CSV table of C-alpha atoms in Angstrom, one decimal:
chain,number,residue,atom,x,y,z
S,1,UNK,CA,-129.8,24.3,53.2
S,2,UNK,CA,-133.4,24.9,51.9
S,3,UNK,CA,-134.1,27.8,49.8
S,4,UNK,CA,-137.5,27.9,51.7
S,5,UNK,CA,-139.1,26.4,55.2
S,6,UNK,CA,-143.2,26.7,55.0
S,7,UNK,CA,-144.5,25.9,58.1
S,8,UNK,CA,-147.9,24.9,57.6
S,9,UNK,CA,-149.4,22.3,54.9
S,10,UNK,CA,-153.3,24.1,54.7
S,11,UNK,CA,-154.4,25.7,51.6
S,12,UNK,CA,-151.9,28.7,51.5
S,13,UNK,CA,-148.8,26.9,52.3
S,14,UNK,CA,-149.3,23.8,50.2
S,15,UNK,CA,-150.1,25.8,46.6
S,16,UNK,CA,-146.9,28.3,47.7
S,17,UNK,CA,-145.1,24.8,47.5
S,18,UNK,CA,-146.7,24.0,44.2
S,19,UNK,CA,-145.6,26.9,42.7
S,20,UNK,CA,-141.8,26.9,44.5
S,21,UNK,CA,-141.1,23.2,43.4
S,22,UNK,CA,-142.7,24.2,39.7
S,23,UNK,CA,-139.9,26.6,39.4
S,24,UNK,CA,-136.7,24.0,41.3
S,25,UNK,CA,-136.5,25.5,44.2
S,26,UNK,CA,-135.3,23.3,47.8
S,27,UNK,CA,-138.6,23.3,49.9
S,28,UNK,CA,-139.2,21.9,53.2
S,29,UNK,CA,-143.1,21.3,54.7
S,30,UNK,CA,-143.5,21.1,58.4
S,31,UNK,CA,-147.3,20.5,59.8
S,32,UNK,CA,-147.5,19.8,63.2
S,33,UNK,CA,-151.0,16.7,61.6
S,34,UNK,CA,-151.0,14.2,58.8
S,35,UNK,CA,-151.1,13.4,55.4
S,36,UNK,CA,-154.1,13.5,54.2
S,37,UNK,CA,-154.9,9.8,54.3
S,38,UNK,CA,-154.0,9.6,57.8
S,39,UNK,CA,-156.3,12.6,58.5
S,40,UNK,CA,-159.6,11.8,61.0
S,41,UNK,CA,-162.7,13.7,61.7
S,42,UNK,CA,-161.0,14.8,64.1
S,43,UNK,CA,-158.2,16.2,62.9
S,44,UNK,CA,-160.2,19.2,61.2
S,45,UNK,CA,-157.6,21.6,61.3
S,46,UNK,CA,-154.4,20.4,60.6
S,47,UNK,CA,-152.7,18.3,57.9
S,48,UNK,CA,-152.5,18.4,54.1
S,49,UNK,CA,-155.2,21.0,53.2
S,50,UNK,CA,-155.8,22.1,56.7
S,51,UNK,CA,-159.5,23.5,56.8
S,52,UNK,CA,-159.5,23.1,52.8
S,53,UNK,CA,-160.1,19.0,53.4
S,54,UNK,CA,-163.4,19.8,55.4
S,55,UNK,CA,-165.2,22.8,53.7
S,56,UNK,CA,-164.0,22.2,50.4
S,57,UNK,CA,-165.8,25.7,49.1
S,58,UNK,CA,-164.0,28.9,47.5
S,59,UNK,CA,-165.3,32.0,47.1
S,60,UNK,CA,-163.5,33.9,44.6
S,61,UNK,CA,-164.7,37.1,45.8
S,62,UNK,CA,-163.2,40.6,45.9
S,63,UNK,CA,-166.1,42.0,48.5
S,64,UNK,CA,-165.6,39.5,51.4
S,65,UNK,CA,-163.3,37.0,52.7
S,66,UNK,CA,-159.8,39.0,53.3
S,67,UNK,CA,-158.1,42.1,52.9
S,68,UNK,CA,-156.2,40.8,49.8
S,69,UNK,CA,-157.7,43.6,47.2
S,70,UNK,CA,-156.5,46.4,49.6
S,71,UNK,CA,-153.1,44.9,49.6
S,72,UNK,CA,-152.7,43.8,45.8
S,73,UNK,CA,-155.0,45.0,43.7
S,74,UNK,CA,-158.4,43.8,41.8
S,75,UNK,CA,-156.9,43.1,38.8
S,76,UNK,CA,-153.5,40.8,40.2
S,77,UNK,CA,-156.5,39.2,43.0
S,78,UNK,CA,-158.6,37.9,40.1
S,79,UNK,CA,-155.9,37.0,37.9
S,80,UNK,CA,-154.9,34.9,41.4
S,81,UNK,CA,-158.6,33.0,41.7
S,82,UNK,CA,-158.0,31.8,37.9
S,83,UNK,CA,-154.6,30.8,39.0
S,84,UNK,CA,-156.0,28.6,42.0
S,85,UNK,CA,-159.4,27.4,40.6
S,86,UNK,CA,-157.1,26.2,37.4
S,87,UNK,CA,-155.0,24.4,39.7
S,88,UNK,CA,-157.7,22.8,41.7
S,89,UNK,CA,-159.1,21.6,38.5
S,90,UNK,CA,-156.1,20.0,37.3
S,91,UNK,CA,-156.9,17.8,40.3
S,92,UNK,CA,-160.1,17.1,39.6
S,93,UNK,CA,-162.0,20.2,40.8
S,94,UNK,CA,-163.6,20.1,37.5
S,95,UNK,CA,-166.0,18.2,38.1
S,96,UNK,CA,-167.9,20.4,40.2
S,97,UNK,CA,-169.2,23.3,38.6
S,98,UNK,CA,-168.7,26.8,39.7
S,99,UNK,CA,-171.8,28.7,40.3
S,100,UNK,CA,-171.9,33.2,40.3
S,101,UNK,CA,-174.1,34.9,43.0
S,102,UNK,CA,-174.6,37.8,40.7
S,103,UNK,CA,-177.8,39.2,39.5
S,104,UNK,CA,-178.5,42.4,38.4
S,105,UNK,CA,-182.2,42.2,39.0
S,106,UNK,CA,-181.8,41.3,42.7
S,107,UNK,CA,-178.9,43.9,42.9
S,108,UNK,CA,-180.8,46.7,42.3
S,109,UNK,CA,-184.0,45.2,44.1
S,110,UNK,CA,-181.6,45.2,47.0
S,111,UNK,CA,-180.6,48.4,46.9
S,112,UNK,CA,-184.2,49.8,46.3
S,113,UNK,CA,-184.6,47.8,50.4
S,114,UNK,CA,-181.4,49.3,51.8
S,115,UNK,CA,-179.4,46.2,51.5
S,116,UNK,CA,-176.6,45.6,48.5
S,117,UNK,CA,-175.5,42.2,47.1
S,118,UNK,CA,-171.8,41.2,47.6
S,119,UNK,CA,-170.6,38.9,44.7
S,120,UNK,CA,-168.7,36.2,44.1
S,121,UNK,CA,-168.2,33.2,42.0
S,122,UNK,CA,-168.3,30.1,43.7
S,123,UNK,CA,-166.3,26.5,43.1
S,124,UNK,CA,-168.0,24.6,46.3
S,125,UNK,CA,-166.7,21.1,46.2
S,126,UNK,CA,-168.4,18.8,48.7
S,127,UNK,CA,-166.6,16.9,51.1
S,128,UNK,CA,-166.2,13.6,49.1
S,129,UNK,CA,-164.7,15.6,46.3
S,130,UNK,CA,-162.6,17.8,48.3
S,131,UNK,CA,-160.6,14.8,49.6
S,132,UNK,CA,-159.9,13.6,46.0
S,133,UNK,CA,-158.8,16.8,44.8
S,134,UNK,CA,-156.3,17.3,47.8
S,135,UNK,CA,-155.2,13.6,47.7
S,136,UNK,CA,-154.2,14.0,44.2
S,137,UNK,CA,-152.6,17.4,45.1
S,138,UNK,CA,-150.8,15.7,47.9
S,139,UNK,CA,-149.6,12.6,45.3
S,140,UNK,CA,-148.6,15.1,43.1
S,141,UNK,CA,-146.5,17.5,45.5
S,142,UNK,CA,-144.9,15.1,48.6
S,143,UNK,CA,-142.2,13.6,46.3
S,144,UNK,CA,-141.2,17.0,44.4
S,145,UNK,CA,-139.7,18.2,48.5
S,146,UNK,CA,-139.4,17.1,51.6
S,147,UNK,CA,-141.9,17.0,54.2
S,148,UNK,CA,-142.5,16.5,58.0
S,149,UNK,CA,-145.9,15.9,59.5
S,150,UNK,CA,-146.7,15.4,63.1
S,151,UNK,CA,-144.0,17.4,63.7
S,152,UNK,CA,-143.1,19.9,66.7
S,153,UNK,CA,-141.1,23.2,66.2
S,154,UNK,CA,-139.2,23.6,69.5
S,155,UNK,CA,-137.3,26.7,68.6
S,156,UNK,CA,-136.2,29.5,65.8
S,157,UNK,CA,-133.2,31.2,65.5
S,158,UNK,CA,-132.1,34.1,62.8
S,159,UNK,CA,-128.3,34.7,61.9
S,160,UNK,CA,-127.2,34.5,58.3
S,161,UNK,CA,-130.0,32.0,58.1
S,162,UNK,CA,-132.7,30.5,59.6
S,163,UNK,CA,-132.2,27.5,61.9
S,164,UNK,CA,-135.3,25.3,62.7
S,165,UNK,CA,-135.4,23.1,65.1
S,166,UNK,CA,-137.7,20.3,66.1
S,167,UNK,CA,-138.2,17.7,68.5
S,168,UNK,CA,-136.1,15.3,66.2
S,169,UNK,CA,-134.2,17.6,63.5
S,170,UNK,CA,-132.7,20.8,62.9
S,171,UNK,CA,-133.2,22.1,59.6
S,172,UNK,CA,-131.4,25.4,57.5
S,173,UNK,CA,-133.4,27.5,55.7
S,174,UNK,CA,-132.8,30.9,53.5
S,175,UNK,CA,-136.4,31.8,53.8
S,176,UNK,CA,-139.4,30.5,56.7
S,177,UNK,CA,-142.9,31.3,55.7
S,178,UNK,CA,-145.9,31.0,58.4
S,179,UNK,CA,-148.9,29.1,56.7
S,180,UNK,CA,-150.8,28.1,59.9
S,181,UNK,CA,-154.0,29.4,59.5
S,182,UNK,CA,-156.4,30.6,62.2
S,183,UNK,CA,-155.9,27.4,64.3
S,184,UNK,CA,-152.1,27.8,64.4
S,185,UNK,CA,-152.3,31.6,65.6
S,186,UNK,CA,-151.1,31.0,69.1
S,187,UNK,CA,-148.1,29.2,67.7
S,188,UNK,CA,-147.2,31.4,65.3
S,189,UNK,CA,-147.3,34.7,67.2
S,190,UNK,CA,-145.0,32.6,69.9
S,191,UNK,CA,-142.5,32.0,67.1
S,192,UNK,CA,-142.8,35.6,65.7
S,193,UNK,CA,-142.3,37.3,69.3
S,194,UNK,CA,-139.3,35.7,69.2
S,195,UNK,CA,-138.2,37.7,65.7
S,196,UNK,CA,-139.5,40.8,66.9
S,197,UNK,CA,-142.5,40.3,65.0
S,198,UNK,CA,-145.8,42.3,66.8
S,199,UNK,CA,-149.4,41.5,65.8
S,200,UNK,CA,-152.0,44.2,65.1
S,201,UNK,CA,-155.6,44.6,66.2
S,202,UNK,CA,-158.1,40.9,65.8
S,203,UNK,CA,-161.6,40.6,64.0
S,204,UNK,CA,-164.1,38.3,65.9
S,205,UNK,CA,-167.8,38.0,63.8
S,206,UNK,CA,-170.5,37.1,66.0
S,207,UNK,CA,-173.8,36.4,63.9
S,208,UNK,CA,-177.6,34.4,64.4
S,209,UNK,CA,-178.3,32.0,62.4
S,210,UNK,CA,-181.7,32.4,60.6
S,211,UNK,CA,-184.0,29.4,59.9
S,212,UNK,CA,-187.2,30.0,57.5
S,213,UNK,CA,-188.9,29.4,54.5
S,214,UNK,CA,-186.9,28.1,52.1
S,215,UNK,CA,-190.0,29.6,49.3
S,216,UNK,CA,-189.6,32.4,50.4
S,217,UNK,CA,-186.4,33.6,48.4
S,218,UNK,CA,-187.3,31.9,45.6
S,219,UNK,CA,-187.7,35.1,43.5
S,220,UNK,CA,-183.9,35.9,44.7
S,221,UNK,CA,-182.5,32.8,43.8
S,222,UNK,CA,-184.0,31.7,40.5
S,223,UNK,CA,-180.3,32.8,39.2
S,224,UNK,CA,-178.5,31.2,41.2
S,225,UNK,CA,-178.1,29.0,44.1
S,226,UNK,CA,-177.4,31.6,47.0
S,227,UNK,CA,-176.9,34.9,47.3
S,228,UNK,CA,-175.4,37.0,49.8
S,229,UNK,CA,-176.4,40.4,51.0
S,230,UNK,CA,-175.1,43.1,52.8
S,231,UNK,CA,-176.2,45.5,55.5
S,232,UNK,CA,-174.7,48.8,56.2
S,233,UNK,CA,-175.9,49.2,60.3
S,234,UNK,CA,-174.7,52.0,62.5
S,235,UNK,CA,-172.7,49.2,64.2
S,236,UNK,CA,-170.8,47.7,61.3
S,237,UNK,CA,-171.4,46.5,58.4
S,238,UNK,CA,-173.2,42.8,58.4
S,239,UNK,CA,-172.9,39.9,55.9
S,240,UNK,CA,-175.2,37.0,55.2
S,241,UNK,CA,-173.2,34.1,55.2
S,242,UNK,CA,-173.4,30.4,54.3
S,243,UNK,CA,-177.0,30.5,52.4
S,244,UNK,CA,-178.5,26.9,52.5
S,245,UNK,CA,-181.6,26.3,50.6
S,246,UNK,CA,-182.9,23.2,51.2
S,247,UNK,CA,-180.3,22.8,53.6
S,248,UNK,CA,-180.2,21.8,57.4
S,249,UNK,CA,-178.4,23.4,61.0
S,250,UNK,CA,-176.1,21.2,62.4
S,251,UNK,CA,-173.3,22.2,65.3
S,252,UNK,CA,-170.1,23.3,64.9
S,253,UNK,CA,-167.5,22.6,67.3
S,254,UNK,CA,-164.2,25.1,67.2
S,255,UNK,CA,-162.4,26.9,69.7
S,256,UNK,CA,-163.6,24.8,72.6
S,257,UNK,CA,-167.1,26.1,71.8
S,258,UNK,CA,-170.1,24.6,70.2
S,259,UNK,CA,-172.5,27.0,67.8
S,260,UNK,CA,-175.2,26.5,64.4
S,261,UNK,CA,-173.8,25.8,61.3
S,262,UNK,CA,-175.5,25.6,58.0
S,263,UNK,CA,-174.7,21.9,55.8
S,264,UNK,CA,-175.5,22.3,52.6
S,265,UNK,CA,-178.1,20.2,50.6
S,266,UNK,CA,-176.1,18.4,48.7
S,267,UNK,CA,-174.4,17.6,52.0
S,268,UNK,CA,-177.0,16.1,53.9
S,269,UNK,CA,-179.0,12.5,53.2
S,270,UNK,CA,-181.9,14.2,53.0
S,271,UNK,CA,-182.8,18.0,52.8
S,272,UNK,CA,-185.2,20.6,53.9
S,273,UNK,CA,-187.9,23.2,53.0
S,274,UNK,CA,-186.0,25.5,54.8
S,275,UNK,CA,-183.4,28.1,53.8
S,276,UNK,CA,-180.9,29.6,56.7
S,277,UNK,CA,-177.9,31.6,56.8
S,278,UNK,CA,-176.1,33.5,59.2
S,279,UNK,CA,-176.4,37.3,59.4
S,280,UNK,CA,-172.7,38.2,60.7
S,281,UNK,CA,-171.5,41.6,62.6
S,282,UNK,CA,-167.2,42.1,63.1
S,283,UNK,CA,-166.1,43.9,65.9
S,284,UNK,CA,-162.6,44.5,66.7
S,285,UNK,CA,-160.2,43.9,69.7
S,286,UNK,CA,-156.5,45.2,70.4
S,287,UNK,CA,-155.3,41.3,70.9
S,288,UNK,CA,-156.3,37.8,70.2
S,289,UNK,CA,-156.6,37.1,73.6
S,290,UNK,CA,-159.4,40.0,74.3
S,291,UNK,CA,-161.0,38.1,71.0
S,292,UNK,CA,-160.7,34.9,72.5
S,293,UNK,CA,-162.3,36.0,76.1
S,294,UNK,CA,-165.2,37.9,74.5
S,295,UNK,CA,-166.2,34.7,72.3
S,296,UNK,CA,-165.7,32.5,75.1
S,297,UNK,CA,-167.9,35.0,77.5
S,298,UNK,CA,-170.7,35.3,74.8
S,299,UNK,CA,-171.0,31.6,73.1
S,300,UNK,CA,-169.2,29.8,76.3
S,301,UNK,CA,-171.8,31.6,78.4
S,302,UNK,CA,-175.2,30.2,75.7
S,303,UNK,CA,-173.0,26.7,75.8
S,304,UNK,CA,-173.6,26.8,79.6
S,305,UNK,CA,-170.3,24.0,79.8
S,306,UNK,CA,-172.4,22.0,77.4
S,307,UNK,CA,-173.5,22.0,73.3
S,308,UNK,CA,-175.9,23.8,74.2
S,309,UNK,CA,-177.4,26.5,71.2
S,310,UNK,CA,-180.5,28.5,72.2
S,311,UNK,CA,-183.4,29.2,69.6
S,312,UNK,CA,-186.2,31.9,69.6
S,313,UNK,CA,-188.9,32.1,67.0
S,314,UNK,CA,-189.1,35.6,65.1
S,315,UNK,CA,-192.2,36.3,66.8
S,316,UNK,CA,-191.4,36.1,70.2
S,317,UNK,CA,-187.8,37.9,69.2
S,318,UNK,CA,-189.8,41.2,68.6
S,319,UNK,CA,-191.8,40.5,71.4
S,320,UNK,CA,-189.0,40.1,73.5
S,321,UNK,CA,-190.0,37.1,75.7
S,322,UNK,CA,-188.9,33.6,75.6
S,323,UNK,CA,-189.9,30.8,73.4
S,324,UNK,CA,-191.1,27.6,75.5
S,325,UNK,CA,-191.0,24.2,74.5
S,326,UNK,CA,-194.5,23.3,73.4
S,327,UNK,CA,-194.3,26.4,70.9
S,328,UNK,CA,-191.2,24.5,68.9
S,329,UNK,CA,-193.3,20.8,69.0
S,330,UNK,CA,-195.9,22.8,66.6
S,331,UNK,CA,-194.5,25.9,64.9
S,332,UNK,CA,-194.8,25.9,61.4
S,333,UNK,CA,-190.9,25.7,60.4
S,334,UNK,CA,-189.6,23.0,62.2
S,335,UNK,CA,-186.2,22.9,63.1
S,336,UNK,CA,-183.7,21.4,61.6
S,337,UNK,CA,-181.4,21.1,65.2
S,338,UNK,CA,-182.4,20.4,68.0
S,339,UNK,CA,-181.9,23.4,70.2
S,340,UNK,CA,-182.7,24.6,74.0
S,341,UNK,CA,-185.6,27.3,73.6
S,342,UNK,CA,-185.5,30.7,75.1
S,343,UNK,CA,-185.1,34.3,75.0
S,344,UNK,CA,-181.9,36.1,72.9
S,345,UNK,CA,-182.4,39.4,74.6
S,346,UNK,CA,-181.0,37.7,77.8
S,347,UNK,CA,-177.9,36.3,76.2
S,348,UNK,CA,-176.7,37.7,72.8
S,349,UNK,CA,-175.3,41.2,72.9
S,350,UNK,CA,-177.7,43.9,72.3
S,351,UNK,CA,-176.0,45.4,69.4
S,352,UNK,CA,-176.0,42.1,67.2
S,353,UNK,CA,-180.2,42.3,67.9
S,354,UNK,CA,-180.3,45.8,66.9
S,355,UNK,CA,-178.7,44.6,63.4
S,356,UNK,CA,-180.4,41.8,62.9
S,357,UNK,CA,-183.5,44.0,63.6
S,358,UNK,CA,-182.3,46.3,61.0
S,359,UNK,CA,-181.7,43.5,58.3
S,360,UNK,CA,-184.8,41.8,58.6
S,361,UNK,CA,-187.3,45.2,58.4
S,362,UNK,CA,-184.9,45.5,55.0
S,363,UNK,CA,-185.2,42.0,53.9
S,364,UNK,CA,-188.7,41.8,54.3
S,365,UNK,CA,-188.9,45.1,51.5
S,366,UNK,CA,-186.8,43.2,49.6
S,367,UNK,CA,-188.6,39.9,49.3
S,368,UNK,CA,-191.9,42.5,49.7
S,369,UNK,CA,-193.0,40.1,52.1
S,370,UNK,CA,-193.6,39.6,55.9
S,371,UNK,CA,-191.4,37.0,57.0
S,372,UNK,CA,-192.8,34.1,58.9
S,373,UNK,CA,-193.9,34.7,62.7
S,374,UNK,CA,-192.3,31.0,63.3
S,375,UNK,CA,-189.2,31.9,61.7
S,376,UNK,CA,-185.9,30.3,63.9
S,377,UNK,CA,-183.2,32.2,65.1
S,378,UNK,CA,-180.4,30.2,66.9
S,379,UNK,CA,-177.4,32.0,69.1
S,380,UNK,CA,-174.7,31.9,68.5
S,381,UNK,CA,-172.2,31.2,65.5
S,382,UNK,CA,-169.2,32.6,65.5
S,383,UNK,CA,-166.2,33.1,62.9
S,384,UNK,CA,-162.5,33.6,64.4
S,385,UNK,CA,-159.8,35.4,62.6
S,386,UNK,CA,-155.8,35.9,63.6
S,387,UNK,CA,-154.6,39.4,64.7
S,388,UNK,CA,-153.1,41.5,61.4
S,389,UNK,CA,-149.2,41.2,60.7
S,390,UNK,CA,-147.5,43.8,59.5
S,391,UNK,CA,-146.6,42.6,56.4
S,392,UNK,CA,-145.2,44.0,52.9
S,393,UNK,CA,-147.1,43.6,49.3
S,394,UNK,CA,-145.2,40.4,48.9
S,395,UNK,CA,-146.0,39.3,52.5
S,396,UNK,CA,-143.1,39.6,54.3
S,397,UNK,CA,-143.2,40.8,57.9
S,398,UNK,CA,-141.3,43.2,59.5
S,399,UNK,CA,-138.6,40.3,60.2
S,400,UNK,CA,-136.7,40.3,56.8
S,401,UNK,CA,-136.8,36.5,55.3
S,402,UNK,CA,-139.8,35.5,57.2
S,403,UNK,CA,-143.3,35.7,55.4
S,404,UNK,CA,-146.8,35.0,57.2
S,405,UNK,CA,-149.5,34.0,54.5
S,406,UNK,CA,-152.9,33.1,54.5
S,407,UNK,CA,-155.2,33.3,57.1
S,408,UNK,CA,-152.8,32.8,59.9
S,409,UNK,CA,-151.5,36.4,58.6
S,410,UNK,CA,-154.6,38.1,59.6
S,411,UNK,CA,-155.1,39.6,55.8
S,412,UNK,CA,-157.1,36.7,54.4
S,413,UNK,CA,-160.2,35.1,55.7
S,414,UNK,CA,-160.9,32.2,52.9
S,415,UNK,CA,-159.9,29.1,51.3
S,416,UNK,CA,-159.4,31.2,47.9
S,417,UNK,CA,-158.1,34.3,49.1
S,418,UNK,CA,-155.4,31.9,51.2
S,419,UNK,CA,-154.9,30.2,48.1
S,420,UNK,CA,-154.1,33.3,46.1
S,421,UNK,CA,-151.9,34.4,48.6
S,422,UNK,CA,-149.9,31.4,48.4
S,423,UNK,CA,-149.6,31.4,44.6
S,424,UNK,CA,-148.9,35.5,45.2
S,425,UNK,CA,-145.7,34.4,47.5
S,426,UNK,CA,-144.3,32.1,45.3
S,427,UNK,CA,-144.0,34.2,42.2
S,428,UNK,CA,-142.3,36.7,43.9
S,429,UNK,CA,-139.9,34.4,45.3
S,430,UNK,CA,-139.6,33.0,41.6
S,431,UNK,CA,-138.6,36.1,40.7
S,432,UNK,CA,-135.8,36.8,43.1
S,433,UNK,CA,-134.6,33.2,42.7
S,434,UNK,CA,-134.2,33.7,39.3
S,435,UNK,CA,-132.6,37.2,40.0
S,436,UNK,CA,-130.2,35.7,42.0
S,437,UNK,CA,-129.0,33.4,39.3
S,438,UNK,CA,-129.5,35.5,36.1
């Protein structure tokens, strides 16, 4: 019998493993992908890491990214981030330097323009590195338990234990923990139904990504390499998100839909003049599958069965009419994707271009500047979240022995905050284990 099942080998579920083997406990892995050397570009969700292997950045931040502050505390959330980022550099995440978004100056300039700053200190790998940090994770953890990848889970059952069984096993288990992350939702809330296990109410951001002047922000980001700002709307509050100086647009393919993305600088062969982010509004739905329909409706509907992405240059956005063709061959800021022109008014809801509205009146006070009339917005990105669990301090839903962590349990939305909840899990089952045997 195993003293704990994690189902799931992403971010959260493979550092609650670390820190379970660490203190001799039985742990069994199931992941329905691959190790991590078997992993293609394809396989962007699943496998060792999960998402971890392709972004590669954490945000150790207490303002964005999950609920995990509400549910902890500051003070046990950032001893957490030390907890991960000291792990990932025993791996070799060292190598990379972190990088802080703070700056008082820009802070209370920001405030001054009706915006605020939302900090965070940053440890943003890059893709080459991320895959040698988690390889030598993977190295280090594999032969401490045992694991199964590109493996099925057929069925759960609950008596005195937990049995698991799978296409070609059936495994015991004191404990099962849920580490799927958002991909894995739909599997998890199967497996949870059948526990008596409800979800709550789902996020969905919907955002347009901004393409401009990369000189523009210069005076904001002589500091520090991005910076993130927030906006306070009568419709929510909005986040910038993925600030690329120097960076590029490329599409991003998830949930059967296609939308903008920013690639980092360091990312790309060669960069840009441009700067863009994503200016990001949550709304709020009573299941995933509302969430689902509504992205699908809205993005599906710009995709038009293709990859499509519409773009609209600032000046024809307040001018509400479409952007043509000939306008894109010569405006000043030239895109960095290639993109169908036209007219957001006719296909992004109206309350995301009442924000964005909003923001930019305030982030032109801020940078006390107009921005450019050729500036790019592109419709529609997108971020996806799994419905909130009902779960206790320690993560355990209302099923007792069975945890949901990370960001499959709705209450974190980030590689760190995933992370810490990992690491959270496994010291409290540390300390019953030891309990139990004291």
């Amino acid at each position: 019998m195993y003293d704990v099942t994690i189902i799931g080998a992403g971010v959260a579920g493979i550092f609650l493993a670390h820190q379970l083997v660490e203190d001799g406990q039985c742990v069994l892995l199931l992941d329905a992908g691959k190790p991590i050397r078997k992993r293609t570009v394809e396989d962007a969700y699943l496998g060792f890491a999960g998402l971890g292997k392709s972004e590669g950045k954490f945000n150790y931040a207490m303002g964005f990214g999950g609920e995990l502050v509400s549910k902890i505390g500051e003070e046990t959330t950032r001893r957490l981030f030390q907890e991960v980022d000291n792990l990932l550099c025993t791996y070799g995440a060292d190598m990379i330097e972190t990088y802080s978004t703070h700056s008082p100056a820009v802070a209370i300039r920001a405030r001054r323009a009706g915006l605020h700053t939302v900090e965070t200190t940053v440890r943003h790998l890059g893709t080459a590195r991320t895959v040698g940090v988690f390889t030598a994770f993977e190295d280090a953890l594999l032969p401490r338990l045992d694991a199964r990848f590109e493996t099925t889970i057929e069925q759960i059952t609950k008596s005195e234990a937990f049995t698991i069984k799978t296409a070609d096993e059936t495994f015991v288990s004191r404990r099962i923990v849920f580490a799927t992350g958002r991909s894995g939702a739909d599997f998890t809330l199967q497996q949870l139904a059948t526990l008596g296990v409800i979800p709550q109410r789902t996020r969905l951001d919907l955002g347009v990504r901004v393409e401009t002047d990369e000189a523009l922000f210069r005076t904001l980001l002589q500091e520090t390499f991005e910076t993130k700002l927030g906006y306070d709307s009568p419709y929510g509050k909005a986040v910038t998100y993925c600030m690329n100086p120097c960076g590029r647009i490329i599409r991003k393919y998830q949930e059967g839909l296609v939308m903008p993305d920013g690639q980092n600088v360091h990312e790309t062969a060669d960069g840009s003049t441009n700067l863009n982010f994503t200016l990001f509004l949550p709304r709020y739905f009573s299941t995933l599958a509302q969430a689902n329909a509504y992205a699908t409706r809205v993005i599906g509907g710009i995709n038009q069965g293709q990859d499509r992405i519409v773009v609209q240059r600032l000046s024809d956005f307040r001018k509400s009419r479409a952007t043509t063709t000939d306008q894109l061959l010569h405006n000043g800021i030239i895109p960095s994707l290639a993109a169908s022109p036209g007219d957001l008014h006719a296909e992004v809801p109206v309350e995301d271009l009442l924000v964005l509205e909003g923001f930019f009146k305030r982030l032109e006070r801020l940078l006390e500047t107009e921005l450019p009339a050729d500036t790019l917005l592109y419709g529609l990105d997108g971020k996806f979240y799994a419905p909130m669990l009902e779960t206790s301090e320690t993560f355990e839903t209302t099923c007792s022995g069975v945890y949901a962590i990370g960001d499959c349990s709705g209450a974190t939305h980030s590689l760190a905050q995933a992370a810490a909840s990992g690491l959270h899990l496994g010291h409290a089952l540390t300390q019953t284990s030891r309990s139990l045997f004291a």
